[in-house]
Amino acid sequence: MPATTDGQGSFLNRISIRRNQVVAMENHDQELEDLELFQKHVADRFSYIYSTSSAVASTTASNGTDPSSAASDSPSAALESFTPPLLSISWFRNLLDTYLCCEAEFKAVLVMGRDPTQFTKTPLDKLIPDLLDRSVKALDICNAVTHGIELVRHWQKLAEIAVTALQQNPIGEGQVRRAKKALTALLSSMVLDDKENLNTSNHGKSTERTWSFGRRGGGGSVNSNKDRSTGNFRSLSSSVAKQWSAAKQIQAMSSNLAAPRGGESTGLAMPVYIMSTVLVFVMWALVAAIPCQERTGLLTHFVVPKQSGWAQPMIGLQEKIGEEWKKKEKKGNSGLLEELQKMEKVSQSLVDFADSFQFPLEEEKSAEVAMQVEELAEICRKMEEGLMPLQQQVREVFHRIVRSRAEVLDLLDQVGKLSTPVPY
């Protein structure tokens, strides 16, 4: 009988182990499915942004027209109405929506129902602190971009002054002088050095940029909670340092961004890497388009991995933005936002007109100026409609990053409590 009992116990142990193995295999299969689905959704979302941007670009190149002003009877008019031009305000709103969708799905894959002890094992014990640090730097960039949008809104107001003056009929010397003064101030501000410009905006008053975290407080240890106070993040309000560089911030975010290899490519390391790449790309694009302090070398500070299928549309977008940067040779300053590029071009043309203005204005010249003024007015309308929602989206991205970071830190706190010896 004892032998029989021992045999039965051994058999039951084997059954229990087998059942645990089956459950583990099923969980592993589900995790693999979730990871594949996440990669597919990232690829699909960025493929849509890339394909629509390409459609607008090809249409514009073929007929030499602005997609937003295409005739309603054009075969591509319906498509164009849903495909904002690359680097326009509407395009960035789509990009930020894409980021928020990817981030929500990433958090579901990483956090929901997750055993927090996984974060203390290789490779997550290194990747999670890097992710937390990267998120801190992204928050600084969100603040810088929000500040830059305020500067763009100031330029919009200057352009509106010129529009109001030049829409008078007939146009007199007083209206021309007023328009020229506003447009000259606008153009001068656009070509200022980034540091000088962003510290003297808002009608010449010194402004401050609020940093949301202490410097280098990004999560050096997986058990660290020094960045939090009663569940919220501390804020440090200080003037932006003169040596702060948006380009170097991007470089710091991407410097330790390495694709998982071997077995790590099928685990949680992959979604962490994908989401980190998405985050850096979105911040990089915002810095390229919106006035931000010091962007020298921006094109060389972030390279999207070419070996991944999900990254191909992102690479295409990066190449397009890089071409625009080189073509405009902005080296920072006003940025690549499409509305800003058009505003600068039309404003310079109207200043040239003001320099050679003679009263009374010839009918042909009057019609030409009226078209340019209407174009500038349309740009101002797009800015009036889009800049505030864009700024709100940047803030939403900011707060989403804060909340997700807090959730990860909560999980790490659980790990710390589990690993703390219980006193008897």
Tab-separated table of C-alpha atoms in Angstrom:
chain	number	residue	atom	x	y	z
A	1	MET	CA	0.000	0.000	0.000
A	2	PRO	CA	2.688	2.599	0.791
A	3	ALA	CA	4.235	1.959	-2.610
A	4	THR	CA	0.853	2.464	-4.257
A	5	THR	CA	0.346	5.723	-2.346
A	6	ASP	CA	3.742	6.988	-3.402
A	7	GLY	CA	3.014	6.092	-7.000
A	8	GLN	CA	-0.305	7.886	-6.913
A	9	GLY	CA	1.305	11.005	-5.431
A	10	SER	CA	3.990	10.979	-8.105
A	11	PHE	CA	1.352	10.617	-10.823
A	12	LEU	CA	-0.732	13.517	-9.461
A	13	ASN	CA	2.376	15.680	-9.282
A	14	ARG	CA	3.114	14.941	-12.932
A	15	ILE	CA	-0.489	15.818	-13.906
A	16	SER	CA	-0.259	19.096	-11.983
A	17	ILE	CA	3.018	20.005	-13.638
A	18	ARG	CA	1.604	19.120	-17.056
A	19	ARG	CA	-1.461	21.292	-16.507
A	20	ASN	CA	0.720	24.202	-15.447
A	21	GLN	CA	2.799	23.718	-18.564
A	22	VAL	CA	-0.311	23.766	-20.753
A	23	VAL	CA	-1.560	26.968	-19.102
A	24	ALA	CA	1.873	28.518	-19.523
A	25	MET	CA	1.949	27.539	-23.194
A	26	GLU	CA	-1.524	28.957	-23.749
A	27	ASN	CA	-0.534	32.231	-22.054
A	28	HIS	CA	2.646	32.353	-24.141
A	29	ASP	CA	0.688	31.813	-27.343
A	30	GLN	CA	-1.755	34.561	-26.382
A	31	GLU	CA	1.138	36.899	-25.630
A	32	LEU	CA	2.719	36.193	-29.011
A	33	GLU	CA	-0.607	36.898	-30.685
A	34	ASP	CA	-0.946	40.197	-28.813
A	35	LEU	CA	2.579	41.250	-29.794
A	36	GLU	CA	2.004	40.427	-33.466
A	37	LEU	CA	-1.273	42.336	-33.425
A	38	PHE	CA	0.408	45.355	-31.845
A	39	GLN	CA	3.127	45.402	-34.513
A	40	LYS	CA	0.499	45.083	-37.245
A	41	HIS	CA	-1.549	47.973	-35.896
A	42	VAL	CA	1.516	50.224	-35.654
A	43	ALA	CA	2.436	49.350	-39.238
A	44	ASP	CA	-1.121	49.908	-40.498
A	45	ARG	CA	-1.513	53.283	-38.801
A	46	PHE	CA	1.767	54.685	-40.064
A	47	SER	CA	1.221	53.171	-43.501
A	48	TYR	CA	-2.009	55.140	-43.741
A	49	ILE	CA	-0.284	58.385	-42.771
A	50	TYR	CA	2.524	57.695	-45.251
A	51	SER	CA	0.248	56.691	-48.137
A	52	THR	CA	-2.057	59.687	-47.732
A	53	SER	CA	0.909	62.051	-47.504
A	54	SER	CA	2.344	60.512	-50.669
A	55	ALA	CA	-1.014	60.864	-52.467
A	56	VAL	CA	-1.205	64.573	-51.672
A	57	ALA	CA	2.420	65.136	-52.642
A	58	SER	CA	2.058	63.380	-56.007
A	59	THR	CA	-1.163	65.238	-56.810
A	60	THR	CA	0.403	68.576	-55.945
A	61	ALA	CA	3.488	67.826	-58.029
A	62	SER	CA	1.440	66.770	-61.045
A	63	ASN	CA	-0.858	69.792	-61.233
A	64	GLY	CA	1.108	72.380	-59.276
A	65	THR	CA	-1.833	73.258	-57.041
A	66	ASP	CA	-2.472	73.379	-53.339
A	67	PRO	CA	-4.390	70.200	-52.367
A	68	SER	CA	-6.622	72.156	-49.996
A	69	SER	CA	-7.828	74.353	-52.856
A	70	ALA	CA	-8.522	71.616	-55.413
A	71	ALA	CA	-11.723	71.935	-57.411
A	72	SER	CA	-14.636	69.902	-56.125
A	73	ASP	CA	-15.094	68.214	-59.489
A	74	SER	CA	-11.521	66.931	-59.522
A	75	PRO	CA	-11.260	63.092	-59.472
A	76	SER	CA	-8.872	63.332	-56.530
A	77	ALA	CA	-10.822	66.011	-54.655
A	78	ALA	CA	-12.555	63.516	-52.375
A	79	LEU	CA	-9.245	61.876	-51.496
A	80	GLU	CA	-7.525	65.199	-50.916
A	81	SER	CA	-10.261	66.351	-48.563
A	82	PHE	CA	-9.222	63.524	-46.228
A	83	THR	CA	-5.461	63.709	-46.808
A	84	PRO	CA	-3.831	66.760	-45.214
A	85	PRO	CA	-0.488	67.802	-46.721
A	86	LEU	CA	2.675	66.559	-45.066
A	87	LEU	CA	3.759	68.699	-42.084
A	88	SER	CA	0.534	70.714	-42.049
A	89	ILE	CA	-1.367	71.376	-38.826
A	90	SER	CA	-3.997	68.802	-39.816
A	91	TRP	CA	-1.278	66.251	-40.605
A	92	PHE	CA	0.239	66.660	-37.156
A	93	ARG	CA	-3.166	66.266	-35.554
A	94	ASN	CA	-3.476	62.920	-37.373
A	95	LEU	CA	0.034	61.966	-36.260
A	96	LEU	CA	-0.719	62.707	-32.610
A	97	ASP	CA	-3.976	60.748	-32.833
A	98	THR	CA	-1.958	57.836	-34.200
A	99	TYR	CA	0.506	58.110	-31.338
A	100	LEU	CA	-2.280	58.113	-28.735
A	101	CYS	CA	-3.846	54.992	-30.307
A	102	CYS	CA	-0.507	53.171	-30.365
A	103	GLU	CA	0.251	54.214	-26.795
A	104	ALA	CA	-3.095	52.948	-25.485
A	105	GLU	CA	-2.568	49.558	-27.123
A	106	PHE	CA	1.031	49.395	-25.932
A	107	LYS	CA	-0.054	50.009	-22.330
A	108	ALA	CA	-2.588	47.200	-22.633
A	109	VAL	CA	0.120	44.813	-23.845
A	110	LEU	CA	2.704	45.884	-21.263
A	111	VAL	CA	0.684	46.545	-18.116
A	112	MET	CA	-2.811	45.022	-18.068
A	113	GLY	CA	-2.872	41.677	-16.255
A	114	ARG	CA	0.909	41.593	-16.182
A	115	ASP	CA	2.890	39.853	-13.453
A	116	PRO	CA	5.026	42.755	-12.160
A	117	THR	CA	7.942	40.444	-11.316
A	118	GLN	CA	8.631	40.200	-15.064
A	119	PHE	CA	9.940	43.762	-14.926
A	120	THR	CA	12.812	42.681	-12.678
A	121	LYS	CA	14.029	40.055	-15.150
A	122	THR	CA	16.276	40.458	-18.177
A	123	PRO	CA	15.844	42.324	-20.477
A	124	LEU	CA	13.000	44.386	-18.948
A	125	ASP	CA	15.057	45.261	-15.865
A	126	LYS	CA	17.122	47.474	-18.205
A	127	LEU	CA	14.489	48.460	-20.775
A	128	ILE	CA	11.870	49.713	-18.310
A	129	PRO	CA	14.170	52.291	-16.632
A	130	ASP	CA	15.243	53.429	-20.107
A	131	LEU	CA	11.579	53.778	-21.081
A	132	LEU	CA	10.863	55.873	-17.976
A	133	ASP	CA	13.838	58.120	-18.674
A	134	ARG	CA	12.833	58.496	-22.312
A	135	SER	CA	9.344	59.545	-21.264
A	136	VAL	CA	10.778	62.315	-19.070
A	137	LYS	CA	12.697	63.729	-22.022
A	138	ALA	CA	9.563	63.507	-24.190
A	139	LEU	CA	7.695	65.609	-21.639
A	140	ASP	CA	10.354	68.315	-21.901
A	141	ILE	CA	9.909	68.320	-25.670
A	142	CYS	CA	6.104	68.540	-25.300
A	143	ASN	CA	6.613	71.642	-23.179
A	144	ALA	CA	9.013	73.121	-25.731
A	145	VAL	CA	6.578	72.426	-28.585
A	146	THR	CA	3.690	73.980	-26.648
A	147	HIS	CA	5.840	77.068	-26.156
A	148	GLY	CA	6.680	77.068	-29.867
A	149	ILE	CA	3.003	76.915	-30.826
A	150	GLU	CA	2.438	80.043	-28.731
A	151	LEU	CA	5.099	81.772	-30.828
A	152	VAL	CA	3.379	80.633	-34.039
A	153	ARG	CA	0.107	82.070	-32.756
A	154	HIS	CA	1.905	85.378	-32.203
A	155	TRP	CA	3.070	85.304	-35.826
A	156	GLN	CA	-0.504	84.572	-36.869
A	157	LYS	CA	-1.693	87.736	-35.095
A	158	LEU	CA	0.928	89.826	-36.908
A	159	ALA	CA	-0.198	88.373	-40.240
A	160	GLU	CA	-3.828	89.149	-39.403
A	161	ILE	CA	-2.912	92.811	-38.802
A	162	ALA	CA	-1.434	92.953	-42.305
A	163	VAL	CA	-4.463	91.217	-43.822
A	164	THR	CA	-6.869	93.669	-42.201
A	165	ALA	CA	-4.833	96.644	-43.426
A	166	LEU	CA	-4.466	95.412	-47.002
A	167	GLN	CA	-8.097	94.383	-47.387
A	168	GLN	CA	-9.098	98.047	-47.347
A	169	ASN	CA	-10.350	99.433	-50.655
A	170	PRO	CA	-8.695	101.457	-51.960
A	171	ILE	CA	-5.323	100.697	-50.366
A	172	GLY	CA	-3.605	103.865	-49.156
A	173	GLU	CA	-0.133	104.632	-47.874
A	174	GLY	CA	-1.265	104.362	-44.238
A	175	GLN	CA	-2.577	100.837	-44.697
A	176	VAL	CA	0.556	99.784	-46.568
A	177	ARG	CA	2.835	101.176	-43.831
A	178	ARG	CA	0.860	99.355	-41.147
A	179	ALA	CA	0.951	96.074	-43.067
A	180	LYS	CA	4.659	96.413	-43.762
A	181	LYS	CA	5.434	97.077	-40.093
A	182	ALA	CA	3.549	93.935	-39.004
A	183	LEU	CA	5.013	91.722	-41.722
A	184	THR	CA	8.553	92.992	-41.150
A	185	ALA	CA	8.209	92.149	-37.457
A	186	LEU	CA	6.896	88.702	-38.415
A	187	LEU	CA	9.722	87.941	-40.840
A	188	SER	CA	12.378	89.277	-38.479
A	189	SER	CA	11.068	87.044	-35.699
A	190	MET	CA	11.108	84.025	-38.005
A	191	VAL	CA	14.805	84.367	-38.775
A	192	LEU	CA	15.979	85.103	-35.243
A	193	ASP	CA	18.294	82.657	-33.560
A	194	ASP	CA	16.167	80.005	-31.829
A	195	LYS	CA	17.395	80.867	-28.327
A	196	GLU	CA	16.813	84.581	-28.761
A	197	ASN	CA	13.479	84.090	-30.472
A	198	LEU	CA	11.958	81.722	-27.961
A	199	ASN	CA	13.089	83.791	-25.001
A	200	THR	CA	11.791	87.125	-26.351
A	201	SER	CA	8.454	86.078	-27.795
A	202	ASN	CA	5.104	87.179	-26.392
A	203	HIS	CA	5.674	90.832	-27.385
A	204	GLY	CA	9.215	90.957	-26.100
A	205	LYS	CA	8.490	89.736	-22.586
A	206	SER	CA	10.689	86.998	-21.223
A	207	THR	CA	8.871	83.708	-20.992
A	208	GLU	CA	9.477	80.595	-18.981
A	209	ARG	CA	9.364	76.967	-19.953
A	210	THR	CA	8.129	74.663	-17.258
A	211	TRP	CA	10.068	71.460	-16.824
A	212	SER	CA	7.871	68.712	-15.442
A	213	PHE	CA	10.572	66.705	-13.763
A	214	GLY	CA	13.892	67.186	-12.063
A	215	ARG	CA	16.823	66.748	-14.406
A	216	ARG	CA	17.828	63.171	-15.079
A	217	GLY	CA	15.067	61.880	-12.831
A	218	GLY	CA	13.872	59.394	-15.372
A	219	GLY	CA	13.980	56.141	-13.437
A	220	GLY	CA	17.507	54.909	-12.909
A	221	SER	CA	16.319	52.036	-10.720
A	222	VAL	CA	13.271	49.889	-11.273
A	223	ASN	CA	12.396	50.302	-7.594
A	224	SER	CA	12.818	54.063	-7.567
A	225	ASN	CA	9.837	56.289	-6.879
A	226	LYS	CA	11.722	59.521	-6.255
A	227	ASP	CA	9.930	61.187	-9.151
A	228	ARG	CA	6.563	60.932	-7.444
A	229	SER	CA	4.911	62.593	-4.501
A	230	THR	CA	1.540	61.247	-3.294
A	231	GLY	CA	0.869	59.717	-6.696
A	232	ASN	CA	1.616	62.877	-8.659
A	233	PHE	CA	4.757	64.144	-10.323
A	234	ARG	CA	6.694	67.042	-8.926
A	235	SER	CA	7.103	70.116	-11.095
A	236	LEU	CA	10.125	72.317	-11.296
A	237	SER	CA	9.459	75.707	-12.829
A	238	SER	CA	12.595	77.283	-14.236
A	239	SER	CA	13.680	79.325	-17.200
A	240	VAL	CA	14.944	77.208	-20.034
A	241	ALA	CA	18.696	76.837	-19.859
A	242	LYS	CA	20.573	78.559	-22.654
A	243	GLN	CA	22.446	75.359	-23.422
A	244	TRP	CA	19.247	73.281	-23.726
A	245	SER	CA	18.934	71.808	-27.204
A	246	ALA	CA	15.885	70.163	-28.755
A	247	ALA	CA	18.159	68.249	-31.141
A	248	LYS	CA	20.332	66.934	-28.311
A	249	GLN	CA	17.206	65.950	-26.399
A	250	ILE	CA	16.147	63.825	-29.376
A	251	GLN	CA	19.636	62.364	-29.537
A	252	ALA	CA	19.503	61.465	-25.838
A	253	MET	CA	16.130	59.771	-26.328
A	254	SER	CA	17.434	57.603	-29.171
A	255	SER	CA	21.006	56.973	-27.992
A	256	ASN	CA	20.189	53.743	-26.125
A	257	LEU	CA	17.457	52.607	-28.492
A	258	ALA	CA	18.521	49.171	-29.719
A	259	ALA	CA	16.394	46.505	-31.420
A	260	PRO	CA	15.903	43.271	-29.424
A	261	ARG	CA	17.855	40.281	-30.688
A	262	GLY	CA	17.427	36.528	-30.500
A	263	GLY	CA	14.749	35.315	-28.122
A	264	GLU	CA	14.121	38.848	-26.858
A	265	SER	CA	12.517	39.741	-30.191
A	266	THR	CA	9.505	37.567	-29.385
A	267	GLY	CA	8.956	38.875	-25.859
A	268	LEU	CA	7.929	42.119	-24.183
A	269	ALA	CA	11.209	43.743	-25.217
A	270	MET	CA	9.822	44.170	-28.747
A	271	PRO	CA	6.741	46.295	-27.921
A	272	VAL	CA	8.877	48.428	-25.591
A	273	TYR	CA	11.295	49.007	-28.458
A	274	ILE	CA	8.510	49.709	-30.988
A	275	MET	CA	6.732	52.192	-28.737
A	276	SER	CA	10.002	53.919	-27.882
A	277	THR	CA	10.723	54.319	-31.593
A	278	VAL	CA	7.226	55.690	-32.224
A	279	LEU	CA	7.650	58.162	-29.352
A	280	VAL	CA	11.021	59.399	-30.589
A	281	PHE	CA	9.750	59.725	-34.159
A	282	VAL	CA	6.727	61.794	-33.118
A	283	MET	CA	8.865	64.085	-30.944
A	284	TRP	CA	11.435	64.391	-33.757
A	285	ALA	CA	8.769	65.402	-36.279
A	286	LEU	CA	7.283	67.985	-33.894
A	287	VAL	CA	10.700	69.522	-33.243
A	288	ALA	CA	11.386	69.718	-36.989
A	289	ALA	CA	8.127	71.566	-37.676
A	290	ILE	CA	7.469	73.747	-34.626
A	291	PRO	CA	9.880	76.476	-33.426
A	292	CYS	CA	12.060	74.890	-30.732
A	293	GLN	CA	15.341	75.960	-29.208
A	294	GLU	CA	18.487	74.790	-31.011
A	295	ARG	CA	17.848	72.153	-33.668
A	296	THR	CA	21.257	71.968	-35.312
A	297	GLY	CA	22.035	68.449	-36.502
A	298	LEU	CA	18.467	67.266	-36.009
A	299	LEU	CA	18.576	65.022	-39.103
A	300	THR	CA	21.562	63.048	-37.795
A	301	HIS	CA	20.248	62.540	-34.259
A	302	PHE	CA	17.605	59.899	-34.947
A	303	VAL	CA	17.637	56.963	-37.344
A	304	VAL	CA	14.639	54.640	-37.698
A	305	PRO	CA	15.639	50.926	-37.858
A	306	LYS	CA	15.438	49.628	-41.417
A	307	GLN	CA	15.230	45.909	-40.666
A	308	SER	CA	11.684	45.953	-39.276
A	309	GLY	CA	8.581	45.745	-41.447
A	310	TRP	CA	6.526	47.911	-39.099
A	311	ALA	CA	9.141	50.663	-39.426
A	312	GLN	CA	9.059	50.992	-43.228
A	313	PRO	CA	6.318	53.668	-43.429
A	314	MET	CA	8.044	55.564	-40.611
A	315	ILE	CA	11.293	55.493	-42.593
A	316	GLY	CA	9.441	56.862	-45.622
A	317	LEU	CA	8.016	59.728	-43.572
A	318	GLN	CA	11.401	60.489	-42.053
A	319	GLU	CA	12.960	60.665	-45.512
A	320	LYS	CA	10.241	63.038	-46.730
A	321	ILE	CA	10.667	65.317	-43.732
A	322	GLY	CA	14.435	65.171	-44.139
A	323	GLU	CA	14.132	66.237	-47.768
A	324	GLU	CA	11.994	69.202	-46.728
A	325	TRP	CA	14.532	70.178	-44.087
A	326	LYS	CA	17.421	70.099	-46.559
A	327	LYS	CA	15.408	71.870	-49.270
A	328	LYS	CA	14.353	74.720	-47.023
A	329	GLU	CA	17.741	74.862	-45.290
A	330	LYS	CA	15.984	76.205	-42.241
A	331	LYS	CA	18.548	74.961	-39.727
A	332	GLY	CA	15.981	75.569	-37.043
A	333	ASN	CA	14.345	78.997	-36.962
A	334	SER	CA	10.675	78.973	-38.007
A	335	GLY	CA	10.428	75.220	-38.617
A	336	LEU	CA	8.871	73.150	-41.378
A	337	LEU	CA	5.183	73.526	-40.530
A	338	GLU	CA	3.523	73.891	-43.930
A	339	GLU	CA	1.425	76.898	-42.925
A	340	LEU	CA	4.553	78.678	-41.680
A	341	GLN	CA	6.381	78.062	-44.943
A	342	LYS	CA	3.500	79.547	-46.927
A	343	MET	CA	3.119	82.450	-44.512
A	344	GLU	CA	6.799	83.335	-44.827
A	345	LYS	CA	6.689	83.242	-48.639
A	346	VAL	CA	3.540	85.367	-48.990
A	347	SER	CA	4.665	87.813	-46.301
A	348	GLN	CA	7.975	88.423	-48.062
A	349	SER	CA	6.139	89.055	-51.341
A	350	LEU	CA	3.837	91.585	-49.668
A	351	VAL	CA	6.782	93.379	-48.047
A	352	ASP	CA	8.379	93.668	-51.487
A	353	PHE	CA	5.116	95.127	-52.728
A	354	ALA	CA	5.061	97.634	-49.854
A	355	ASP	CA	8.612	98.766	-50.639
A	356	SER	CA	7.620	99.730	-54.179
A	357	PHE	CA	4.091	100.936	-53.418
A	358	GLN	CA	2.800	103.987	-55.283
A	359	PHE	CA	-0.642	105.506	-54.961
A	360	PRO	CA	-2.938	105.049	-56.810
A	361	LEU	CA	-2.419	101.327	-57.360
A	362	GLU	CA	-2.678	99.953	-60.896
A	363	GLU	CA	-5.633	97.633	-61.460
A	364	GLU	CA	-3.487	94.656	-62.465
A	365	LYS	CA	-1.209	95.086	-59.449
A	366	SER	CA	-4.224	95.529	-57.186
A	367	ALA	CA	-5.678	92.201	-58.320
A	368	GLU	CA	-2.342	90.457	-57.751
A	369	VAL	CA	-2.024	91.889	-54.239
A	370	ALA	CA	-5.634	90.965	-53.461
A	371	MET	CA	-4.889	87.325	-54.320
A	372	GLN	CA	-1.842	87.297	-52.050
A	373	VAL	CA	-3.767	88.922	-49.216
A	374	GLU	CA	-6.523	86.328	-49.578
A	375	GLU	CA	-3.922	83.567	-49.496
A	376	LEU	CA	-2.453	84.998	-46.295
A	377	ALA	CA	-5.959	85.323	-44.832
A	378	GLU	CA	-6.625	81.655	-45.630
A	379	ILE	CA	-3.394	80.638	-43.884
A	380	CYS	CA	-4.461	82.638	-40.824
A	381	ARG	CA	-7.858	80.937	-40.858
A	382	LYS	CA	-6.238	77.497	-40.897
A	383	MET	CA	-4.019	78.504	-37.997
A	384	GLU	CA	-6.966	79.936	-36.078
A	385	GLU	CA	-8.873	76.675	-36.540
A	386	GLY	CA	-5.994	74.270	-36.000
A	387	LEU	CA	-3.369	75.654	-33.628
A	388	MET	CA	-5.423	75.521	-30.431
A	389	PRO	CA	-6.630	71.926	-31.044
A	390	LEU	CA	-3.046	70.955	-31.923
A	391	GLN	CA	-1.780	72.523	-28.706
A	392	GLN	CA	-4.455	70.650	-26.756
A	393	GLN	CA	-3.385	67.390	-28.377
A	394	VAL	CA	0.237	68.005	-27.391
A	395	ARG	CA	-0.977	68.513	-23.833
A	396	GLU	CA	-3.027	65.319	-24.062
A	397	VAL	CA	0.101	63.451	-25.168
A	398	PHE	CA	1.926	65.004	-22.219
A	399	HIS	CA	-0.683	63.853	-19.706
A	400	ARG	CA	-1.001	60.410	-21.294
A	401	ILE	CA	2.752	59.892	-20.901
A	402	VAL	CA	2.526	61.019	-17.272
A	403	ARG	CA	-0.326	58.613	-16.490
A	404	SER	CA	1.289	55.644	-18.241
A	405	ARG	CA	4.570	56.321	-16.491
A	406	ALA	CA	2.770	56.403	-13.151
A	407	GLU	CA	1.139	53.035	-13.875
A	408	VAL	CA	4.498	51.443	-14.644
A	409	LEU	CA	5.956	52.903	-11.456
A	410	ASP	CA	3.020	51.490	-9.488
A	411	LEU	CA	3.828	48.040	-10.829
A	412	LEU	CA	7.452	48.499	-9.836
A	413	ASP	CA	6.307	49.495	-6.366
A	414	GLN	CA	4.434	46.199	-6.147
A	415	VAL	CA	7.630	44.376	-7.041
A	416	GLY	CA	9.435	46.250	-4.288
A	417	LYS	CA	6.809	45.277	-1.733
A	418	LEU	CA	6.860	41.640	-2.818
A	419	SER	CA	10.641	41.498	-2.483
A	420	THR	CA	10.694	43.154	0.960
A	421	PRO	CA	11.184	40.559	3.754
A	422	VAL	CA	8.212	40.326	6.126
A	423	PRO	CA	9.328	40.947	9.759
A	424	TYR	CA	8.204	38.317	12.276
